[in-house]
Coordinates of C-alpha atoms and ligand atoms in Angstrom, one line a residue:
M26 CA -60.9 81.2 -25.4
N27 CA -58.3 82.9 -23.3
P28 CA -55.1 82.5 -25.3
N29 CA -53.1 82.4 -22.1
A30 CA -55.1 79.4 -20.8
L31 CA -53.1 76.2 -20.6
P32 CA -54.0 73.4 -22.9
A33 CA -56.1 70.7 -21.3
N34 CA -53.2 68.3 -21.5
W35 CA -50.5 70.7 -20.2
Y36 CA -49.7 68.5 -17.3
L37 CA -49.1 65.5 -19.5
C38 CA -47.0 67.6 -22.0
T39 CA -44.8 68.9 -19.2
R40 CA -44.4 65.4 -17.7
F41 CA -43.5 64.1 -21.1
S42 CA -40.9 66.8 -21.7
N43 CA -39.4 66.2 -18.2
M44 CA -39.2 62.5 -18.9
R45 CA -37.5 63.1 -22.2
I46 CA -34.9 65.4 -20.6
E47 CA -34.3 62.8 -17.9
S48 CA -33.8 60.0 -20.4
E49 CA -31.5 62.1 -22.6
I50 CA -29.4 63.0 -19.5
Q51 CA -29.1 59.3 -18.7
R52 CA -27.6 58.5 -22.1
R53 CA -25.0 61.3 -22.2
R54 CA -21.4 61.5 -21.0
T55 CA -19.4 64.6 -21.5
F56 CA -15.6 64.5 -20.8
A57 CA -12.2 65.6 -21.9
I58 CA -8.9 63.7 -22.4
I59 CA -6.0 65.6 -20.9
S60 CA -2.3 65.0 -20.8
H61 CA 1.1 66.5 -20.9
P62 CA 2.0 66.9 -24.7
D63 CA 3.1 63.7 -26.3
A64 CA 1.6 61.3 -23.6
G65 CA -0.8 60.0 -26.2
K66 CA -4.0 62.1 -26.0
T67 CA -4.5 62.4 -29.7
T68 CA -3.8 58.7 -30.3
L69 CA -6.3 57.7 -27.5
T70 CA -8.9 60.1 -28.9
E71 CA -8.6 58.6 -32.3
K72 CA -9.0 55.1 -31.0
F73 CA -12.2 56.1 -29.1
L74 CA -13.6 57.6 -32.3
L75 CA -12.8 54.4 -34.1
Y76 CA -14.8 52.4 -31.5
G77 CA -17.6 55.0 -31.7
G78 CA -17.7 54.6 -35.5
A79 CA -17.2 58.3 -35.8
I80 CA -14.1 57.7 -38.0
Q81 CA -13.3 54.7 -40.1
V82 CA -9.5 54.8 -40.4
A83 CA -6.7 55.6 -38.1
G84 CA -5.0 59.0 -38.9
A85 CA -8.3 60.7 -39.5
V86 CA -8.0 62.9 -36.5
K87 CA -5.4 65.5 -37.3
S88 CA -3.4 66.4 -34.3
N89 CA -4.4 69.9 -33.3
K90 CA -1.3 70.4 -31.3
I91 CA 1.0 73.1 -32.5
K92 CA 4.3 71.3 -32.7
K93 CA 6.8 72.5 -30.1
S94 CA 9.2 73.5 -32.8
A95 CA 6.8 75.7 -34.7
T96 CA 7.1 78.8 -32.5
S97 CA 6.6 81.4 -35.1
D98 CA 5.0 79.7 -38.0
F99 CA 1.9 81.8 -38.5
M100 CA 0.5 79.7 -41.3
E101 CA 0.7 76.8 -38.9
I102 CA -1.2 78.8 -36.3
E103 CA -3.9 79.7 -38.8
R104 CA -4.1 76.1 -40.0
Q105 CA -4.3 74.9 -36.4
R106 CA -7.1 77.3 -35.7
G107 CA -9.1 75.8 -38.5
I108 CA -8.4 72.3 -37.3
S109 CA -9.2 73.0 -33.7
V110 CA -12.7 74.4 -34.6
A111 CA -13.5 71.1 -36.3
T112 CA -12.1 69.0 -33.5
S113 CA -13.2 71.0 -30.6
V114 CA -16.0 68.6 -29.8
M115 CA -16.3 65.1 -31.0
S116 CA -19.5 63.3 -30.4
F117 CA -20.2 59.6 -31.0
V118 CA -22.5 56.9 -29.8
Y119 CA -21.1 53.9 -28.1
E120 CA -23.3 51.1 -26.8
G121 CA -26.3 53.5 -26.9
I122 CA -24.5 56.2 -24.9
M123 CA -23.9 59.6 -26.5
V124 CA -20.3 60.4 -25.7
N125 CA -19.3 64.1 -26.0
L126 CA -15.5 64.3 -26.1
L127 CA -14.2 67.8 -25.8
D128 CA -10.7 68.4 -27.2
T129 CA -8.1 70.4 -25.3
P130 CA -5.0 71.9 -26.9
G131 CA -1.9 70.0 -26.0
H132 CA 0.5 73.0 -26.3
K133 CA 1.2 74.5 -22.9
D134 CA 0.9 78.0 -24.2
F135 CA -2.8 77.3 -24.6
A136 CA -3.3 75.9 -21.1
E137 CA -5.9 78.5 -20.2
D138 CA -8.1 77.3 -23.1
T139 CA -7.8 73.8 -21.6
Y140 CA -8.7 75.1 -18.1
R141 CA -11.9 76.7 -19.5
T142 CA -12.8 73.5 -21.4
L143 CA -12.6 71.7 -18.1
T144 CA -15.5 73.8 -16.8
A145 CA -17.7 72.3 -19.6
V146 CA -17.1 68.6 -18.9
D147 CA -18.3 66.3 -16.1
S148 CA -15.2 64.1 -15.9
V149 CA -11.8 63.6 -17.5
I150 CA -9.5 60.9 -18.6
L151 CA -5.9 61.8 -17.8
V152 CA -3.2 60.1 -19.9
I153 CA 0.2 59.5 -18.5
D154 CA 3.3 58.3 -20.3
C155 CA 4.6 55.3 -18.4
V156 CA 8.2 56.3 -19.3
K157 CA 7.9 59.9 -18.1
G158 CA 5.4 59.5 -15.3
V159 CA 3.7 62.6 -13.9
E160 CA 4.9 65.7 -15.9
E161 CA 4.6 69.4 -15.1
Q162 CA 1.6 70.0 -17.3
T163 CA -0.2 67.0 -15.8
E164 CA 0.2 68.4 -12.3
R165 CA -1.3 71.7 -13.3
L166 CA -4.2 70.1 -15.1
M167 CA -4.9 68.0 -12.1
E168 CA -5.0 71.1 -9.9
V169 CA -7.8 72.5 -12.0
C170 CA -9.7 69.2 -11.8
R171 CA -9.2 69.2 -8.0
M172 CA -10.5 72.8 -7.8
R173 CA -13.7 71.7 -9.5
N174 CA -14.0 68.2 -7.9
T175 CA -14.0 66.7 -11.4
P176 CA -13.9 62.8 -11.3
V177 CA -10.7 61.5 -13.0
I178 CA -9.8 58.2 -14.6
I179 CA -6.1 57.7 -15.3
F180 CA -4.8 55.8 -18.3
I181 CA -1.1 54.9 -18.1
N182 CA -0.1 54.7 -21.7
K183 CA 2.8 53.3 -23.7
M184 CA 3.1 50.1 -21.7
D185 CA 4.9 48.6 -24.8
R186 CA 7.8 50.8 -23.8
D187 CA 10.2 50.2 -20.9
G188 CA 8.7 52.5 -18.4
K189 CA 8.7 53.0 -14.6
D190 CA 7.7 50.3 -12.3
P191 CA 3.8 50.3 -12.0
F192 CA 3.9 50.4 -8.2
D193 CA 6.3 53.4 -8.3
L194 CA 4.0 55.0 -10.9
L195 CA 1.0 54.6 -8.5
D196 CA 3.0 56.2 -5.7
E197 CA 4.1 59.0 -7.9
L198 CA 0.5 59.6 -9.0
E199 CA -0.7 59.9 -5.4
E200 CA 2.1 62.1 -4.3
K201 CA 2.3 64.5 -7.3
L202 CA -1.4 64.6 -8.2
K203 CA -2.6 64.6 -4.6
I204 CA -5.3 62.1 -5.2
K205 CA -5.9 58.5 -4.0
V206 CA -5.6 56.0 -6.8
R207 CA -7.1 52.6 -7.3
P208 CA -5.7 50.3 -10.1
L209 CA -8.5 48.6 -11.9
S210 CA -6.2 46.8 -14.2
W211 CA -2.6 45.5 -13.8
P212 CA 0.2 45.0 -16.4
I213 CA 2.1 41.8 -16.9
N214 CA 5.6 43.1 -17.4
T215 CA 6.4 46.2 -19.4
G216 CA 8.3 47.2 -22.5
T217 CA 9.7 44.4 -24.7
Y218 CA 8.3 41.8 -22.2
F219 CA 4.9 43.4 -21.9
K220 CA 2.4 40.5 -22.1
G221 CA -0.9 42.0 -21.3
V222 CA -3.1 43.4 -18.7
Y223 CA -5.2 41.7 -16.0
S224 CA -8.5 43.5 -15.4
L225 CA -9.1 43.6 -11.6
Y226 CA -12.5 44.9 -12.3
H227 CA -13.8 42.3 -14.7
K228 CA -11.3 39.5 -13.7
K229 CA -10.2 39.1 -17.3
L230 CA -6.9 38.6 -18.8
N231 CA -6.2 40.6 -21.9
L232 CA -3.1 39.4 -23.8
F233 CA -1.0 41.8 -25.8
R234 CA 0.1 41.2 -29.4
P235 CA 2.4 44.0 -30.5
G236 CA 1.3 45.8 -33.6
S237 CA -2.0 43.9 -33.9
Q238 CA -5.4 45.3 -33.3
R239 CA -7.4 43.7 -30.5
V240 CA -8.5 40.2 -31.1
E241 CA -11.3 38.5 -29.1
D242 CA -9.3 35.3 -28.7
D243 CA -6.7 37.3 -26.7
V244 CA -9.2 37.8 -23.8
F245 CA -9.5 35.1 -21.1
T246 CA -11.8 35.2 -18.2
I247 CA -10.0 34.1 -15.1
E248 CA -12.3 33.9 -12.1
N249 CA -9.6 32.6 -9.8
I250 CA -6.2 34.0 -10.3
Q251 CA -4.7 30.8 -8.8
D252 CA -6.1 28.9 -11.8
T253 CA -3.2 27.1 -13.7
A254 CA -4.8 28.4 -16.9
L255 CA -3.0 31.6 -16.1
D256 CA 0.4 29.9 -16.2
A257 CA -0.5 28.4 -19.5
Q258 CA -1.1 31.8 -20.9
V259 CA 1.7 33.9 -19.6
G260 CA 4.2 31.4 -18.2
Q261 CA 4.7 30.4 -14.6
R262 CA 7.1 33.2 -13.6
D263 CA 4.9 36.0 -14.8
A264 CA 1.8 34.2 -13.5
D265 CA 3.4 34.1 -10.0
T266 CA 4.4 37.7 -10.2
L267 CA 0.9 38.7 -11.2
R268 CA -0.6 36.7 -8.3
H269 CA 1.8 38.4 -5.9
D270 CA 1.1 41.9 -7.3
V271 CA -2.6 41.4 -7.2
E272 CA -2.4 40.2 -3.6
L273 CA -0.5 43.3 -2.7
I274 CA -2.9 45.6 -4.5
E275 CA -5.9 44.0 -2.8
G276 CA -4.2 44.3 0.5
V277 CA -3.0 47.9 0.1
Y278 CA -5.8 49.6 -1.8
D279 CA -9.4 49.8 -0.6
T280 CA -12.0 48.1 -2.8
F281 CA -13.0 50.3 -5.7
D282 CA -16.0 52.4 -4.7
V283 CA -17.6 54.2 -7.6
N284 CA -19.2 56.8 -5.4
R285 CA -15.7 57.9 -4.2
Y286 CA -14.7 58.2 -7.8
L287 CA -17.7 60.3 -8.5
K288 CA -16.9 62.5 -5.6
A289 CA -13.4 62.9 -7.0
E290 CA -11.8 61.2 -4.0
V291 CA -10.3 58.3 -5.8
A292 CA -9.0 57.9 -9.4
P293 CA -9.3 54.5 -11.0
V294 CA -6.1 53.6 -13.0
F295 CA -5.9 51.6 -16.2
F296 CA -2.8 50.4 -18.1
G297 CA -2.5 50.0 -21.9
S298 CA -1.0 51.2 -25.1
A299 CA -3.1 53.5 -27.2
I300 CA -1.1 53.2 -30.4
N301 CA -1.6 49.4 -30.3
N302 CA -5.2 49.8 -29.4
F303 CA -4.5 47.9 -26.3
G304 CA -6.6 48.4 -23.1
V305 CA -8.6 51.1 -25.0
Q306 CA -11.9 49.3 -25.3
E307 CA -11.7 48.2 -21.6
L308 CA -11.1 51.8 -20.7
L309 CA -14.0 53.1 -22.8
E310 CA -16.4 50.4 -21.6
T311 CA -15.6 51.1 -17.9
F312 CA -15.8 54.8 -18.6
I313 CA -19.4 54.7 -20.0
Q314 CA -20.4 52.5 -17.0
I315 CA -19.0 54.6 -14.2
A316 CA -18.5 58.2 -15.6
P317 CA -20.9 60.8 -14.2
L318 CA -24.0 61.8 -16.1
P319 CA -24.3 65.5 -17.1
Q320 CA -24.1 67.4 -13.8
G321 CA -25.8 70.7 -12.7
R322 CA -23.7 73.8 -12.2
D323 CA -23.5 76.6 -9.7
T324 CA -24.7 80.1 -10.7
D325 CA -24.2 83.3 -8.8
K326 CA -27.7 82.8 -7.3
R327 CA -28.4 79.1 -7.0
H328 CA -27.4 75.6 -8.1
V329 CA -29.0 74.6 -11.4
E330 CA -29.8 70.9 -11.7
A331 CA -29.3 69.3 -15.1
D332 CA -32.9 67.8 -15.0
E333 CA -34.6 71.1 -14.5
P334 CA -37.2 71.7 -17.4
K335 CA -36.0 75.1 -18.3
F336 CA -33.0 75.5 -20.6
T337 CA -29.7 77.1 -19.3
G338 CA -26.2 77.0 -20.7
F339 CA -23.0 78.9 -20.8
I340 CA -20.2 79.9 -23.3
F341 CA -16.9 78.4 -22.5
K342 CA -15.0 78.9 -25.7
I343 CA -15.1 81.3 -28.6
H344 CA -13.4 80.7 -31.9
A345 CA -12.8 83.4 -34.5
N346 CA -13.7 82.7 -38.0
I347 CA -10.6 81.6 -39.8
D348 CA -11.6 83.7 -42.8
P349 CA -10.4 87.2 -41.7
R350 CA -13.0 88.9 -44.0
H351 CA -15.8 87.6 -41.9
R352 CA -15.7 88.8 -38.3
D353 CA -18.3 86.3 -37.1
R354 CA -17.2 83.8 -34.5
I355 CA -18.3 80.5 -33.2
A356 CA -19.3 80.5 -29.5
F357 CA -19.3 77.0 -27.9
L358 CA -22.2 76.6 -25.5
R359 CA -22.5 73.8 -22.9
V360 CA -26.1 73.0 -22.2
C361 CA -26.6 72.7 -18.4
S362 CA -30.3 72.1 -18.0
G363 CA -33.5 71.7 -19.9
H364 CA -34.1 71.5 -23.6
F365 CA -32.4 73.8 -26.1
E366 CA -34.4 74.3 -29.3
R367 CA -33.4 75.9 -32.6
N368 CA -35.1 79.2 -33.5
N369 CA -36.3 79.7 -29.9
F370 CA -35.5 83.0 -28.2
Y371 CA -33.2 82.7 -25.3
H372 CA -32.1 85.3 -22.7
H373 CA -28.6 86.6 -22.8
V374 CA -28.2 87.5 -19.2
R375 CA -25.2 89.9 -19.3
L376 CA -26.6 91.9 -22.2
D377 CA -30.2 91.6 -20.9
K378 CA -31.4 90.8 -24.4
N379 CA -33.1 88.0 -26.2
L380 CA -31.4 86.1 -29.0
R381 CA -32.5 83.5 -31.5
F382 CA -30.2 81.0 -33.1
N383 CA -31.1 79.8 -36.6
N384 CA -28.2 77.5 -37.2
P385 CA -26.9 76.0 -34.0
Y386 CA -24.7 73.0 -34.8
A387 CA -23.4 69.9 -33.2
F388 CA -20.1 68.2 -34.0
L389 CA -19.8 64.7 -35.2
A390 CA -16.1 63.8 -35.4
S391 CA -14.8 66.4 -37.8
S392 CA -18.1 67.4 -39.5
K393 CA -20.7 69.8 -38.1
D394 CA -24.4 69.5 -38.5
V395 CA -27.2 71.9 -37.8
V396 CA -29.2 70.5 -34.9
D397 CA -32.8 71.2 -33.9
E398 CA -32.3 70.5 -30.2
A399 CA -29.8 69.8 -27.6
F400 CA -29.8 68.4 -24.0
P401 CA -27.8 68.7 -20.8
G402 CA -24.2 67.7 -21.5
D403 CA -24.3 68.6 -25.1
V404 CA -22.0 71.3 -26.6
I405 CA -23.4 73.3 -29.5
G406 CA -21.7 75.9 -31.7
L407 CA -23.5 79.2 -32.1
Y408 CA -22.7 81.8 -34.7
D409 CA -21.8 85.0 -33.0
T410 CA -21.4 88.5 -34.3
G411 CA -19.8 89.8 -31.2
N412 CA -22.5 89.3 -28.6
F413 CA -20.6 86.7 -26.5
K414 CA -17.8 86.7 -24.0
I415 CA -16.4 83.6 -22.3
G416 CA -18.7 82.8 -19.3
D417 CA -21.9 84.3 -20.8
T418 CA -25.1 82.6 -19.7
L419 CA -28.2 81.9 -21.7
T420 CA -31.5 81.1 -20.0
E421 CA -35.2 81.0 -20.6
G422 CA -35.5 84.3 -18.7
E423 CA -33.9 83.8 -15.3
D424 CA -31.2 86.2 -14.3
V425 CA -28.5 83.9 -13.2
M426 CA -24.8 83.7 -14.3
F427 CA -22.9 80.4 -14.2
R428 CA -19.9 80.5 -12.0
G429 CA -16.6 78.6 -12.2
I430 CA -15.1 80.1 -15.4
P431 CA -12.3 82.0 -13.8
S432 CA -9.4 83.8 -15.4
F433 CA -6.1 82.6 -13.9
S434 CA -3.3 84.9 -13.2
P435 CA -1.2 85.0 -16.5
E436 CA 2.4 84.2 -16.3
I437 CA 3.9 86.6 -18.9
F438 CA 3.0 90.2 -19.1
K439 CA 3.8 92.7 -21.9
E440 CA 2.7 96.2 -22.7
L441 CA 0.8 96.6 -25.9
I442 CA 2.2 99.4 -27.9
N443 CA 0.2 100.9 -30.8
M444 CA 2.4 101.3 -33.9
D445 CA -0.1 103.2 -36.0
P446 CA -2.0 106.0 -34.2
M447 CA -4.3 106.3 -37.2
K448 CA -5.6 102.8 -36.3
T449 CA -6.2 103.3 -32.6
K450 CA -9.9 102.4 -32.9
Q451 CA -9.2 99.2 -34.8
L452 CA -6.5 98.2 -32.3
E453 CA -8.9 98.8 -29.3
K454 CA -11.7 96.9 -30.9
G455 CA -9.3 94.1 -31.9
I456 CA -7.7 93.6 -28.6
E457 CA -11.1 93.7 -26.9
Q458 CA -12.5 91.0 -29.2
L459 CA -9.5 88.8 -28.9
T460 CA -9.5 89.0 -25.1
D461 CA -13.3 88.2 -25.2
E462 CA -12.3 85.1 -27.0
G463 CA -10.0 84.3 -24.2
V464 CA -6.8 84.4 -26.3
A465 CA -5.2 86.5 -23.5
Q466 CA -6.1 88.8 -20.7
L467 CA -6.2 92.6 -20.8
F468 CA -5.3 94.9 -17.9
L469 CA -5.8 98.6 -18.1
H470 CA -3.9 101.3 -16.3
N471 CA -4.4 105.1 -16.3
N472 CA -7.9 105.0 -17.8
G473 CA -6.9 102.5 -20.5
H474 CA -3.9 104.6 -21.8
K475 CA -1.6 101.8 -20.8
K476 CA -2.6 98.3 -21.8
V477 CA -0.9 95.3 -20.5
V478 CA -1.6 91.9 -22.0
G479 CA -1.1 88.8 -19.9
T480 CA -0.8 85.3 -21.3
V481 CA 0.4 81.8 -20.2
G482 CA 2.7 81.5 -23.1
E483 CA 4.9 83.4 -25.6
L484 CA 3.0 82.0 -28.5
Q485 CA -0.1 84.0 -27.8
F486 CA 1.7 87.3 -28.3
E487 CA 2.6 86.2 -31.8
V488 CA -1.0 85.1 -32.4
I489 CA -2.4 88.4 -31.2
Q490 CA 0.1 90.5 -33.2
Y491 CA -0.6 88.5 -36.3
R492 CA -4.4 88.6 -35.9
L493 CA -4.6 92.3 -35.0
E494 CA -2.8 93.1 -38.2
H495 CA -4.6 90.6 -40.5
E496 CA -8.1 90.8 -39.1
Y497 CA -8.3 94.4 -37.8
G498 CA -5.6 96.1 -39.8
A499 CA -3.9 97.4 -36.6
K500 CA -0.1 97.2 -36.1
C501 CA 1.3 96.7 -32.6
R502 CA 4.4 95.5 -30.8
F503 CA 4.8 94.1 -27.3
Q504 CA 7.2 95.5 -24.8
P505 CA 8.3 93.2 -22.0
I506 CA 7.6 94.5 -18.5
S507 CA 8.6 93.0 -15.2
M508 CA 5.5 91.7 -13.6
N509 CA 5.2 88.5 -11.7
K510 CA 1.6 88.0 -10.8
A511 CA -1.8 89.5 -11.3
C512 CA -3.8 89.4 -8.0
W513 CA -7.5 90.3 -7.9
L514 CA -8.3 92.3 -4.8
T515 CA -11.1 92.0 -2.4
T516 CA -11.4 93.4 1.1
T517 CA -13.4 93.5 4.3
D518 CA -12.1 97.0 5.0
K519 CA -12.7 99.4 2.1
K520 CA -10.6 102.1 3.7
Q521 CA -7.6 99.8 3.7
L522 CA -8.1 98.8 0.1
D523 CA -8.4 102.5 -1.0
E524 CA -5.2 103.3 0.9
F525 CA -3.4 100.3 -0.7
M526 CA -4.6 101.4 -4.1
R527 CA -3.4 104.9 -3.5
L528 CA 0.1 103.8 -2.3
K529 CA 0.5 101.3 -5.1
T530 CA -1.0 103.3 -7.8
D531 CA 1.6 102.4 -10.3
Y532 CA 0.8 98.7 -9.8
I533 CA -3.0 98.9 -9.8
Y534 CA -4.7 97.9 -13.0
F535 CA -8.3 97.1 -13.9
D536 CA -9.4 94.0 -15.7
K537 CA -12.1 94.0 -18.4
D538 CA -14.9 93.9 -15.9
N539 CA -13.3 96.8 -14.0
N540 CA -12.2 94.7 -11.1
P541 CA -9.0 96.1 -9.4
V542 CA -5.9 94.0 -9.9
Y543 CA -2.6 94.3 -8.1
M544 CA 0.3 93.6 -10.5
A545 CA 3.1 92.4 -8.2
E546 CA 6.6 92.9 -9.6
T547 CA 8.1 90.1 -7.6
A548 CA 6.9 87.3 -5.3
W549 CA 8.6 89.1 -2.5
A550 CA 6.7 92.3 -3.2
L551 CA 3.5 90.3 -3.1
N552 CA 4.4 88.7 0.2
V553 CA 5.1 92.0 1.8
A554 CA 1.8 93.4 0.5
I555 CA -0.1 90.4 1.9
Q556 CA 1.6 90.7 5.3
N557 CA 1.0 94.4 5.6
H558 CA -2.6 94.3 4.6
P559 CA -4.4 91.7 6.6
H560 CA -7.8 93.0 5.5
I561 CA -7.1 92.6 1.8
S562 CA -7.4 89.3 0.0
F563 CA -5.1 88.7 -3.0
H564 CA -6.6 86.2 -5.4
T565 CA -4.7 84.6 -8.2
T566 CA -7.9 83.7 -10.1
S567 CA -10.7 86.2 -10.9
E568 CA -13.3 84.0 -9.2
F569 CA -12.8 84.0 -5.5
K570 CA -14.0 80.5 -4.5
T571 CA -10.4 79.3 -4.4
E572 CA -8.1 80.2 -1.6
A573 CA -6.3 83.5 -1.5
V574 CA -2.5 83.3 -2.0
Ligands
LIG606 P1 -0.4 64.0 -27.5 O1 -1.7 64.2 -28.3 O2 -0.7 63.7 -26.1 O3 0.6 65.1 -27.7 O4 0.3 62.6 -28.0 P2 0.1 61.8 -29.4 O5 -1.1 61.0 -29.3 O6 0.3 62.7 -30.5 O7 1.3 60.8 -29.2 C1 2.7 61.3 -29.0 C2 3.6 60.2 -29.6 O8 3.5 59.0 -28.8 C3 3.3 59.8 -31.0 O9 4.5 59.5 -31.7 C4 2.5 58.5 -30.9 O10 2.5 57.7 -32.0 C5 3.2 57.9 -29.7 N1 2.3 57.0 -28.9 C6 1.0 57.1 -28.5 N2 0.6 56.0 -27.9 C7 1.7 55.2 -27.8 C8 1.9 53.9 -27.2 O11 1.0 53.3 -26.7 N3 3.1 53.3 -27.4 C9 4.1 54.0 -28.0 N4 5.3 53.3 -28.1 N5 4.0 55.2 -28.6 C10 2.8 55.8 -28.5 P3 5.2 60.6 -32.6 O12 6.4 59.9 -33.1 O13 5.4 61.9 -31.9 O14 4.2 60.9 -33.7 P4 3.7 60.1 -34.9 O15 4.6 60.4 -35.9 O16 3.6 58.6 -34.5 O17 2.3 60.7 -35.2

């Protein structure tokens, strides 16, 4: 028999496998909770895990945020790196749905890590502190969601505190986050007088009892808000205010349209208090009902749909082993399509080589287990001995690279100075590997003799210096230099670009993929350059789908 001949039942096998992929997609939701530090992301995550049965007691999820005060506590950094491997992905099953929750670092210096994690999710829950409203970090995170058309649900937390007026908060959300909002629940008072939340979606009244966990008896179904039963529960004055508010909401806001949410045109808003476990279950239940299923992704050649039979996936995060004696790392892969199987060979597109993974693992709360298979929406950890960079794509053979994992212009630039010429090789290897992990970005000038490291926060320089010394035995220091923005350059007129690069030779660097980058010293210098060179585009991200500056 010809060994290449298909088995007689090949058609049925393929159909079965496609049906299996389809049904696994249907039961998955992959998302991230994002917030400005201290808004309550960790607390909400923990409550979700409690509902999912992934943890049994509150306090089991260690906060992976590096406390704002601990700016140079290296042991803390090391400890946090350990914790954040364990809590990078937390999967649990809730009402038959496999929920993959991807953790994002709260500290602003690790914002870039958060941006990359957002490329691996299909939706986000954004937590806002009702006292502080929209904060700086929230706006930036939302910008990334907007760039990627990621559907967003907003949870306004800490309603047990005296916060801003809910209508003012909604206006602030629309204005600062530049997205239409639609409340799906509404608070009855706030702070000391907070009495509960009325679900506009389920027409239920959920009464608040401070300090207590949710009790079934505290939930009332109120089909008609005019019903006097409402007065009996919350008192006449608050009942009247609620009726008035609800009338206003129904008059001002369009009816909630789930398709507009899925298209990222409108963000549903919920109110609650994560620490009191109030409004959390409602949020989770609505989330699993409306959140998008695992979505396909764009590659450099075509759009890959999640339900395609062949496996594809990309690396969005790399973690170094916390034991410096072992150089191996963990690469986090998001499955985009098909069926990933342990011990199969997959094609590493950038290196054009086939790799096999013996011990891929999935993450259940803080433990990790070897898995035999994974489906679209899943995130698996792959042991890596230096093969992977952020953005690498694995396929069953097709030469496509997933898009949408850009580097953003760093905000702080420093020159890397080698302090021990005998260890030049170690330093070069170390900085290359650390930048592959996405800890920072590296820009080279003068054939690599001058190395500039760019980050979004000061903390990374300390991390790099510490890790270069402890993991690679290379000593370095960082020298501040005055640079304001890194702009990747493209042109419709090669002559003009060559001329610009000749004129600005001191300011032209190359990124790790050898793309030319203009390092503008000031915003003014950048503006002048833009005005004088109409045929050159100056991009503040390394992927040029977004608008030029
Ligand atoms: P983050 O991950 O977004 O940074 O926030 P996290 O959950 O750590 O919460 C920040 C602080 O806000 C914590 O207090 C937490 O207890 C508190 N918090 C969270 N949700 C609520 C809420 O609904 N109401 C009120 N009043 N507080 C809330 P902390 O004092 O900084 O830390 P901890 O000592 O309580 O852990």
